[in-house]
Amino acid sequence: MDDAIAACRILVVDDTDFNRTLIGALLGEAGFQNVVYAKDGFDALTQIAAEAPDLLILDIMMPGMDGFEVCRRLRADHAYADLPVLVQTALSSSDDRNRAFAAGTTDLISKPLDRTELVARVRIHLQNRVLIRDLQTYRARVEGELAMARSMYDHLLPSPSLCAALMDGAGVTLRSHTALSSDLGGDLWGVLPLAGGRFGLFLLDMAGRGVSAALNAFRMHTLIHELAPQLGERPGAFLSELNERAVCLLELGQHATVIYGVVDRAAERFTYAAAAAAPPVLVPPGNAALVFGEGAGPSVGVAAGTRYEERSLPFPPDSALVLHSTAVLETLNGRSGGFAALLRSAAVPDALAGGGDAAFAAVTAALAAAQGDVPLDDHTLVWIGRGGAR
């Protein structure tokens, strides 16, 4: 017998001394090592409150408080909702058995007791109990790790003070929208201050989900900031070197989509390189058509020696530059045209004409509606506006 099952606490409740002794002897012979006893329903509830058992073997017909009432009181307390209750009974009618199950019984065993049946039923319910307990422990650990990862994620995002300093120096507005999935999808974005009122902007999305994807995103975040002082001015070289580092850092099959670019208000350009990322989008002044960049290039971390091409988009006054994760495209049916359709959706066109916070709010509200209440993956959208119109 598995040690975890043999050590489970079994509480035998019976008002007859002989029955308690018999059940204890049968369980002891079968290898169960932790059997305790209660003489009636009141005693049982007192002992359960002091230390909850893993299984309750309960006589149904007892004076004072019968087994039906014991079951009802236990099931009324959420703490004992999953406690298996094995009722021993001489009742044979279907009505009596139905009454027992209605009160909260898990299983029945008939009197007079059969040793083989008793041991078999006790073992299977304790196996289920141990499995459920292990799953609950695992779930609690995963939820704790995810909560820690979310906290780390929040600390790695650009701080309000950094964004404010960049906006003052570069003459732009910087807004972001993030919707995290329940198990984290590995999205991160950030900014890197550069000389001359410029700044670098990156958005990455790790393959996979959960704590492992989040940890890999944090590793990539560290690499990006290590490379920024030397290569932050050159997006193509920056992404190429990031790929070299990632190939050595990440395990086989792990990779990331990344876009990194430099926002240069004076030159009115956004110069960038992309690795399988969603293409950047320029929202021009007035009612002019959207301008889509390129997101081509293999994912970072797949193959050493990959070189990424630099591209650029115009960034004139009164326009907005939008970067978003690949999950946004997936939500919008996987096409850049889906983003254009999003901008044409209800309430967005009028807000774009007004510009500023209203435009960003309308776009993110439309995106949130498309995502649903619980996104299946992380969604990130970064909006950089030039001038009061954006």
GROMACS .gro file of C-alpha atoms in nm:
model
  390
    1MET     CA    1   0.000   0.000   0.000
    2ASP     CA    2   0.118   0.350  -0.079
    3ASP     CA    3   0.259   0.520   0.232
    4ALA     CA    4   0.047   0.831   0.178
    5ILE     CA    5  -0.271   0.621   0.175
    6ALA     CA    6  -0.166   0.406   0.471
    7ALA     CA    7  -0.104   0.722   0.679
    8CYS     CA    8  -0.441   0.881   0.601
    9ARG     CA    9  -0.652   0.960   0.906
   10ILE     CA   10  -0.970   0.749   0.923
   11LEU     CA   11  -1.240   0.835   1.176
   12VAL     CA   12  -1.474   0.547   1.265
   13VAL     CA   13  -1.804   0.664   1.416
   14ASP     CA   14  -2.024   0.400   1.580
   15ASP     CA   15  -2.211   0.388   1.909
   16THR     CA   16  -2.127   0.018   1.958
   17ASP     CA   17  -1.787  -0.066   2.104
   18PHE     CA   18  -1.769  -0.403   1.928
   19ASN     CA   19  -1.833  -0.248   1.584
   20ARG     CA   20  -1.564   0.015   1.634
   21THR     CA   21  -1.314  -0.249   1.745
   22LEU     CA   22  -1.401  -0.478   1.453
   23ILE     CA   23  -1.365  -0.206   1.190
   24GLY     CA   24  -1.037  -0.090   1.342
   25ALA     CA   25  -0.900  -0.444   1.340
   26LEU     CA   26  -0.997  -0.503   0.977
   27LEU     CA   27  -0.838  -0.176   0.868
   28GLY     CA   28  -0.526  -0.239   1.074
   29GLU     CA   29  -0.477  -0.581   0.916
   30ALA     CA   30  -0.508  -0.419   0.572
   31GLY     CA   31  -0.223  -0.177   0.653
   32PHE     CA   32  -0.407   0.143   0.749
   33GLN     CA   33  -0.205   0.299   1.030
   34ASN     CA   34  -0.405   0.601   1.147
   35VAL     CA   35  -0.750   0.492   1.266
   36VAL     CA   36  -0.932   0.691   1.537
   37TYR     CA   37  -1.276   0.650   1.689
   38ALA     CA   38  -1.586   0.845   1.793
   39LYS     CA   39  -1.867   0.698   2.002
   40ASP     CA   40  -2.152   0.907   1.858
   41GLY     CA   41  -2.237   1.195   1.624
   42PHE     CA   42  -2.155   1.470   1.875
   43ASP     CA   43  -1.816   1.317   1.950
   44ALA     CA   44  -1.750   1.283   1.577
   45LEU     CA   45  -1.817   1.651   1.503
   46THR     CA   46  -1.599   1.758   1.794
   47GLN     CA   47  -1.308   1.547   1.673
   48ILE     CA   48  -1.352   1.659   1.312
   49ALA     CA   49  -1.342   2.023   1.418
   50ALA     CA   50  -1.017   1.957   1.608
   51GLU     CA   51  -0.851   1.762   1.325
   52ALA     CA   52  -1.024   1.680   1.000
   53PRO     CA   53  -0.989   1.315   0.892
   54ASP     CA   54  -0.924   1.198   0.537
   55LEU     CA   55  -1.217   0.956   0.549
   56LEU     CA   56  -1.521   0.914   0.773
   57ILE     CA   57  -1.673   0.567   0.832
   58LEU     CA   58  -2.011   0.648   0.977
   59ASP     CA   59  -2.286   0.437   1.132
   60ILE     CA   60  -2.621   0.567   1.014
   61MET     CA   61  -2.837   0.449   1.307
   62MET     CA   62  -2.712   0.610   1.631
   63PRO     CA   63  -2.896   0.761   1.930
   64GLY     CA   64  -2.891   1.136   1.990
   65MET     CA   65  -2.758   1.238   1.649
   66ASP     CA   66  -2.785   0.985   1.370
   67GLY     CA   67  -2.560   0.958   1.065
   68PHE     CA   68  -2.800   1.155   0.846
   69GLU     CA   69  -2.766   1.460   1.070
   70VAL     CA   70  -2.388   1.424   1.092
   71CYS     CA   71  -2.369   1.425   0.710
   72ARG     CA   72  -2.598   1.727   0.679
   73ARG     CA   73  -2.393   1.930   0.928
   74LEU     CA   74  -2.066   1.841   0.758
   75ARG     CA   75  -2.191   1.929   0.411
   76ALA     CA   76  -2.325   2.259   0.539
   77ASP     CA   77  -1.965   2.357   0.616
   78HIS     CA   78  -1.760   2.435   0.303
   79ALA     CA   79  -1.445   2.310   0.477
   80TYR     CA   80  -1.579   1.953   0.465
   81ALA     CA   81  -1.744   1.962   0.123
   82ASP     CA   82  -1.490   1.713  -0.017
   83LEU     CA   83  -1.457   1.487   0.289
   84PRO     CA   84  -1.545   1.131   0.180
   85VAL     CA   85  -1.813   0.979   0.404
   86LEU     CA   86  -1.856   0.600   0.389
   87VAL     CA   87  -2.180   0.505   0.561
   88GLN     CA   88  -2.226   0.159   0.709
   89THR     CA   89  -2.592   0.067   0.727
   90ALA     CA   90  -2.833  -0.222   0.758
   91LEU     CA   91  -3.098  -0.019   0.576
   92SER     CA   92  -3.197  -0.195   0.257
   93SER     CA   93  -3.482   0.005   0.105
   94SER     CA   94  -3.409   0.236  -0.186
   95ASP     CA   95  -3.579   0.525  -0.004
   96ASP     CA   96  -3.342   0.493   0.293
   97ARG     CA   97  -3.040   0.474   0.064
   98ASN     CA   98  -3.157   0.776  -0.135
   99ARG     CA   99  -3.203   0.962   0.192
  100ALA     CA  100  -2.845   0.884   0.287
  101PHE     CA  101  -2.709   1.016  -0.043
  102ALA     CA  102  -2.931   1.324  -0.018
  103ALA     CA  103  -2.777   1.399   0.322
  104GLY     CA  104  -2.429   1.398   0.169
  105THR     CA  105  -2.306   1.039   0.186
  106THR     CA  106  -2.023   0.957  -0.053
  107ASP     CA  107  -2.070   0.579  -0.053
  108LEU     CA  108  -2.254   0.299   0.131
  109ILE     CA  109  -2.140  -0.032   0.274
  110SER     CA  110  -2.388  -0.287   0.402
  111LYS     CA  111  -2.401  -0.452   0.742
  112PRO     CA  112  -2.294  -0.712   0.832
  113LEU     CA  113  -1.956  -0.586   0.712
  114ASP     CA  114  -1.761  -0.778   0.452
  115ARG     CA  115  -1.386  -0.735   0.503
  116THR     CA  116  -1.296  -0.736   0.133
  117GLU     CA  117  -1.564  -0.485   0.045
  118LEU     CA  118  -1.476  -0.257   0.339
  119VAL     CA  119  -1.104  -0.248   0.258
  120ALA     CA  120  -1.166  -0.201  -0.115
  121ARG     CA  121  -1.403   0.092  -0.065
  122VAL     CA  122  -1.179   0.257   0.194
  123ARG     CA  123  -0.875   0.223  -0.031
  124ILE     CA  124  -1.042   0.368  -0.343
  125HIS     CA  125  -1.184   0.668  -0.157
  126LEU     CA  126  -0.850   0.740   0.007
  127GLN     CA  127  -0.673   0.710  -0.328
  128ASN     CA  128  -0.911   0.972  -0.465
  129ARG     CA  129  -0.861   1.184  -0.153
  130VAL     CA  130  -0.482   1.179  -0.188
  131LEU     CA  131  -0.504   1.255  -0.559
  132ILE     CA  132  -0.736   1.551  -0.499
  133ARG     CA  133  -0.512   1.679  -0.220
  134ASP     CA  134  -0.206   1.654  -0.443
  135LEU     CA  135  -0.387   1.838  -0.722
  136GLN     CA  136  -0.496   2.110  -0.482
  137THR     CA  137  -0.139   2.149  -0.356
  138TYR     CA  138  -0.011   2.166  -0.712
  139ARG     CA  139  -0.275   2.420  -0.809
  140ALA     CA  140  -0.196   2.637  -0.507
  141ARG     CA  141   0.173   2.628  -0.595
  142VAL     CA  142   0.109   2.718  -0.959
  143GLU     CA  143  -0.126   3.001  -0.860
  144GLY     CA  144   0.139   3.131  -0.619
  145GLU     CA  145   0.405   3.118  -0.888
  146LEU     CA  146   0.175   3.294  -1.135
  147ALA     CA  147   0.099   3.565  -0.878
  148MET     CA  148   0.471   3.615  -0.821
  149ALA     CA  149   0.531   3.630  -1.197
  150ARG     CA  150   0.254   3.889  -1.239
  151SER     CA  151   0.411   4.100  -0.966
  152MET     CA  152   0.750   4.077  -1.138
  153TYR     CA  153   0.583   4.164  -1.468
  154ASP     CA  154   0.433   4.479  -1.319
  155HIS     CA  155   0.773   4.588  -1.187
  156LEU     CA  156   0.939   4.540  -1.528
  157LEU     CA  157   0.694   4.758  -1.720
  158PRO     CA  158   0.799   5.121  -1.776
  159SER     CA  159   0.725   5.331  -1.469
  160PRO     CA  160   0.497   5.636  -1.495
  161SER     CA  161   0.792   5.862  -1.413
  162LEU     CA  162   1.002   5.714  -1.694
  163CYS     CA  163   0.717   5.750  -1.942
  164ALA     CA  164   0.660   6.109  -1.831
  165ALA     CA  165   1.029   6.194  -1.876
  166LEU     CA  166   1.034   6.039  -2.222
  167MET     CA  167   0.719   6.222  -2.323
  168ASP     CA  168   0.865   6.555  -2.210
  169GLY     CA  169   1.197   6.496  -2.384
  170ALA     CA  170   1.062   6.344  -2.707
  171GLY     CA  171   0.747   6.553  -2.737
  172VAL     CA  172   0.513   6.255  -2.766
  173THR     CA  173   0.240   6.092  -2.563
  174LEU     CA  174   0.290   5.731  -2.460
  175ARG     CA  175  -0.001   5.508  -2.364
  176SER     CA  176  -0.034   5.132  -2.325
  177HIS     CA  177  -0.302   4.868  -2.294
  178THR     CA  178  -0.227   4.526  -2.145
  179ALA     CA  179  -0.463   4.234  -2.087
  180LEU     CA  180  -0.298   3.933  -1.924
  181SER     CA  181  -0.434   3.583  -1.972
  182SER     CA  182  -0.507   3.377  -1.663
  183ASP     CA  183  -0.186   3.176  -1.705
  184LEU     CA  184   0.040   3.449  -1.849
  185GLY     CA  185   0.149   3.451  -2.211
  186GLY     CA  186   0.496   3.604  -2.193
  187ASP     CA  187   0.430   3.954  -2.330
  188LEU     CA  188   0.654   4.244  -2.226
  189TRP     CA  189   0.717   4.591  -2.360
  190GLY     CA  190   0.952   4.868  -2.258
  191VAL     CA  191   1.134   5.187  -2.350
  192LEU     CA  192   1.504   5.275  -2.365
  193PRO     CA  193   1.606   5.643  -2.337
  194LEU     CA  194   1.846   5.754  -2.614
  195ALA     CA  195   2.033   6.075  -2.689
  196GLY     CA  196   1.879   6.371  -2.870
  197GLY     CA  197   1.524   6.333  -2.745
  198ARG     CA  198   1.487   5.989  -2.902
  199PHE     CA  199   1.396   5.660  -2.739
  200GLY     CA  200   1.393   5.292  -2.820
  201LEU     CA  201   1.074   5.092  -2.789
  202PHE     CA  202   1.045   4.712  -2.775
  203LEU     CA  203   0.759   4.466  -2.757
  204LEU     CA  204   0.823   4.093  -2.721
  205ASP     CA  205   0.604   3.786  -2.689
  206MET     CA  206   0.752   3.456  -2.572
  207ALA     CA  207   0.623   3.131  -2.715
  208GLY     CA  208   0.417   2.927  -2.470
  209ARG     CA  209   0.232   3.026  -2.157
  210GLY     CA  210   0.261   3.005  -1.783
  211VAL     CA  211   0.549   3.063  -1.546
  212SER     CA  212   0.811   2.927  -1.787
  213ALA     CA  213   0.707   3.172  -2.060
  214ALA     CA  214   0.708   3.458  -1.809
  215LEU     CA  215   1.055   3.367  -1.682
  216ASN     CA  216   1.189   3.355  -2.036
  217ALA     CA  217   1.035   3.696  -2.102
  218PHE     CA  218   1.215   3.829  -1.793
  219ARG     CA  219   1.543   3.683  -1.924
  220MET     CA  220   1.488   3.854  -2.258
  221HIS     CA  221   1.413   4.178  -2.076
  222THR     CA  222   1.753   4.155  -1.907
  223LEU     CA  223   1.930   4.090  -2.239
  224ILE     CA  224   1.757   4.386  -2.402
  225HIS     CA  225   1.876   4.624  -2.133
  226GLU     CA  226   2.228   4.480  -2.149
  227LEU     CA  227   2.242   4.550  -2.525
  228ALA     CA  228   2.080   4.894  -2.514
  229PRO     CA  229   2.390   5.104  -2.436
  230GLN     CA  230   2.588   4.962  -2.731
  231LEU     CA  231   2.323   4.885  -2.993
  232GLY     CA  232   2.012   5.079  -2.896
  233GLU     CA  233   2.062   5.326  -3.182
  234ARG     CA  234   2.069   5.051  -3.448
  235PRO     CA  235   1.757   4.833  -3.449
  236GLY     CA  236   1.883   4.581  -3.705
  237ALA     CA  237   2.209   4.517  -3.521
  238PHE     CA  238   2.026   4.523  -3.189
  239LEU     CA  239   1.782   4.249  -3.292
  240SER     CA  240   2.056   4.041  -3.458
  241GLU     CA  241   2.267   4.040  -3.142
  242LEU     CA  242   1.961   3.975  -2.925
  243ASN     CA  243   1.896   3.667  -3.137
  244GLU     CA  244   2.254   3.543  -3.088
  245ARG     CA  245   2.222   3.578  -2.713
  246ALA     CA  246   1.876   3.417  -2.708
  247VAL     CA  247   1.992   3.112  -2.905
  248CYS     CA  248   2.244   3.043  -2.628
  249LEU     CA  249   2.005   3.128  -2.344
  250LEU     CA  250   1.680   2.961  -2.444
  251GLU     CA  251   1.617   2.590  -2.464
  252LEU     CA  252   1.532   2.416  -2.790
  253GLY     CA  253   1.181   2.509  -2.904
  254GLN     CA  254   1.170   2.833  -2.706
  255HIS     CA  255   1.161   3.154  -2.905
  256ALA     CA  256   1.009   3.501  -2.911
  257THR     CA  257   0.849   3.743  -3.152
  258VAL     CA  258   1.011   4.085  -3.107
  259ILE     CA  259   0.991   4.431  -3.256
  260TYR     CA  260   1.243   4.697  -3.161
  261GLY     CA  261   1.253   5.048  -3.301
  262VAL     CA  262   1.373   5.401  -3.241
  263VAL     CA  263   1.125   5.687  -3.221
  264ASP     CA  264   1.284   6.002  -3.366
  265ARG     CA  265   1.053   6.302  -3.359
  266ALA     CA  266   1.307   6.538  -3.519
  267ALA     CA  267   1.352   6.309  -3.821
  268GLU     CA  268   0.981   6.223  -3.816
  269ARG     CA  269   1.065   5.854  -3.848
  270PHE     CA  270   1.024   5.528  -3.666
  271THR     CA  271   1.317   5.302  -3.758
  272TYR     CA  272   1.271   4.941  -3.654
  273ALA     CA  273   1.353   4.573  -3.703
  274ALA     CA  274   1.106   4.291  -3.650
  275ALA     CA  275   1.126   3.920  -3.575
  276ALA     CA  276   0.795   3.754  -3.669
  277ALA     CA  277   0.618   4.040  -3.489
  278ALA     CA  278   0.289   4.207  -3.567
  279PRO     CA  279   0.359   4.497  -3.807
  280PRO     CA  280   0.364   4.849  -3.662
  281VAL     CA  281   0.079   5.074  -3.772
  282LEU     CA  282   0.084   5.447  -3.846
  283VAL     CA  283  -0.244   5.630  -3.784
  284PRO     CA  284  -0.189   5.943  -3.999
  285PRO     CA  285  -0.351   6.284  -3.950
  286GLY     CA  286  -0.705   6.340  -4.067
  287ASN     CA  287  -0.882   6.060  -4.248
  288ALA     CA  288  -0.581   5.932  -4.443
  289ALA     CA  289  -0.541   5.557  -4.483
  290LEU     CA  290  -0.354   5.359  -4.225
  291VAL     CA  291   0.008   5.275  -4.308
  292PHE     CA  292   0.126   4.927  -4.213
  293GLY     CA  293   0.489   4.836  -4.161
  294GLU     CA  294   0.649   4.494  -4.194
  295GLY     CA  295   0.672   4.223  -3.930
  296ALA     CA  296   0.880   3.977  -4.131
  297GLY     CA  297   1.185   3.789  -4.007
  298PRO     CA  298   1.229   3.465  -3.812
  299SER     CA  299   1.155   3.456  -3.441
  300VAL     CA  300   1.437   3.541  -3.202
  301GLY     CA  301   1.607   3.236  -3.050
  302VAL     CA  302   1.550   2.996  -3.340
  303ALA     CA  303   1.875   3.003  -3.540
  304ALA     CA  304   2.215   3.161  -3.486
  305GLY     CA  305   2.348   3.390  -3.755
  306THR     CA  306   2.015   3.548  -3.844
  307ARG     CA  307   2.036   3.909  -3.958
  308TYR     CA  308   1.739   4.142  -3.929
  309GLU     CA  309   1.668   4.419  -4.179
  310GLU     CA  310   1.603   4.774  -4.067
  311ARG     CA  311   1.285   4.934  -4.193
  312SER     CA  312   1.113   5.264  -4.125
  313LEU     CA  313   0.775   5.432  -4.110
  314PRO     CA  314   0.704   5.805  -4.130
  315PHE     CA  315   0.597   5.964  -3.805
  316PRO     CA  316   0.465   6.311  -3.892
  317PRO     CA  317   0.303   6.557  -3.651
  318ASP     CA  318  -0.054   6.482  -3.541
  319SER     CA  319  -0.013   6.111  -3.615
  320ALA     CA  320   0.000   5.805  -3.392
  321LEU     CA  321   0.225   5.501  -3.403
  322VAL     CA  322   0.075   5.174  -3.275
  323LEU     CA  323   0.265   4.859  -3.178
  324HIS     CA  324   0.077   4.550  -3.069
  325SER     CA  325   0.144   4.186  -2.985
  326THR     CA  326   0.068   3.902  -3.224
  327ALA     CA  327  -0.222   3.796  -3.001
  328VAL     CA  328  -0.402   4.115  -3.105
  329LEU     CA  329  -0.384   4.001  -3.468
  330GLU     CA  330  -0.508   3.656  -3.369
  331THR     CA  331  -0.803   3.814  -3.191
  332LEU     CA  332  -0.873   4.015  -3.508
  333ASN     CA  333  -0.875   3.703  -3.729
  334GLY     CA  334  -0.499   3.701  -3.786
  335ARG     CA  335  -0.478   3.984  -4.040
  336SER     CA  336  -0.352   4.339  -4.037
  337GLY     CA  337  -0.679   4.420  -4.208
  338GLY     CA  338  -0.845   4.315  -3.886
  339PHE     CA  339  -0.673   4.603  -3.711
  340ALA     CA  340  -0.797   4.841  -3.979
  341ALA     CA  341  -1.147   4.702  -3.925
  342LEU     CA  342  -1.106   4.758  -3.551
  343LEU     CA  343  -1.025   5.124  -3.613
  344ARG     CA  344  -1.335   5.154  -3.830
  345SER     CA  345  -1.560   4.991  -3.571
  346ALA     CA  346  -1.829   5.172  -3.378
  347ALA     CA  347  -1.716   5.481  -3.183
  348VAL     CA  348  -1.354   5.460  -3.298
  349PRO     CA  349  -1.365   5.685  -3.610
  350ASP     CA  350  -1.519   5.979  -3.423
  351ALA     CA  351  -1.272   5.938  -3.140
  352LEU     CA  352  -0.981   5.931  -3.385
  353ALA     CA  353  -1.100   6.257  -3.531
  354GLY     CA  354  -1.097   6.406  -3.182
  355GLY     CA  355  -0.758   6.250  -3.106
  356GLY     CA  356  -0.579   6.235  -2.771
  357ASP     CA  357  -0.701   6.016  -2.490
  358ALA     CA  358  -1.038   5.963  -2.660
  359ALA     CA  359  -0.878   5.791  -2.959
  360PHE     CA  360  -0.670   5.556  -2.746
  361ALA     CA  361  -0.963   5.479  -2.515
  362ALA     CA  362  -1.191   5.399  -2.808
  363VAL     CA  363  -0.938   5.168  -2.971
  364THR     CA  364  -0.862   4.977  -2.651
  365ALA     CA  365  -1.233   4.951  -2.565
  366ALA     CA  366  -1.300   4.799  -2.908
  367LEU     CA  367  -1.008   4.561  -2.862
  368ALA     CA  368  -1.126   4.460  -2.515
  369ALA     CA  369  -1.470   4.382  -2.659
  370ALA     CA  370  -1.307   4.161  -2.925
  371GLN     CA  371  -1.092   3.984  -2.663
  372GLY     CA  372  -1.378   3.883  -2.434
  373ASP     CA  373  -1.373   3.871  -2.056
  374VAL     CA  374  -1.079   3.632  -2.022
  375PRO     CA  375  -0.818   3.657  -2.300
  376LEU     CA  376  -0.668   3.326  -2.408
  377ASP     CA  377  -0.329   3.495  -2.446
  378ASP     CA  378  -0.160   3.816  -2.333
  379HIS     CA  379  -0.257   4.124  -2.534
  380THR     CA  380  -0.037   4.433  -2.547
  381LEU     CA  381  -0.091   4.755  -2.740
  382VAL     CA  382   0.138   5.057  -2.720
  383TRP     CA  383   0.019   5.392  -2.860
  384ILE     CA  384   0.267   5.673  -2.929
  385GLY     CA  385   0.106   6.001  -3.031
  386ARG     CA  386   0.254   6.319  -3.177
  387GLY     CA  387   0.087   6.651  -3.106
  388GLY     CA  388  -0.246   6.732  -2.946
  389ALA     CA  389  -0.443   6.544  -3.210
  390ARG     CA  390  -0.297   6.217  -3.100
   0.00000   0.00000   0.00000
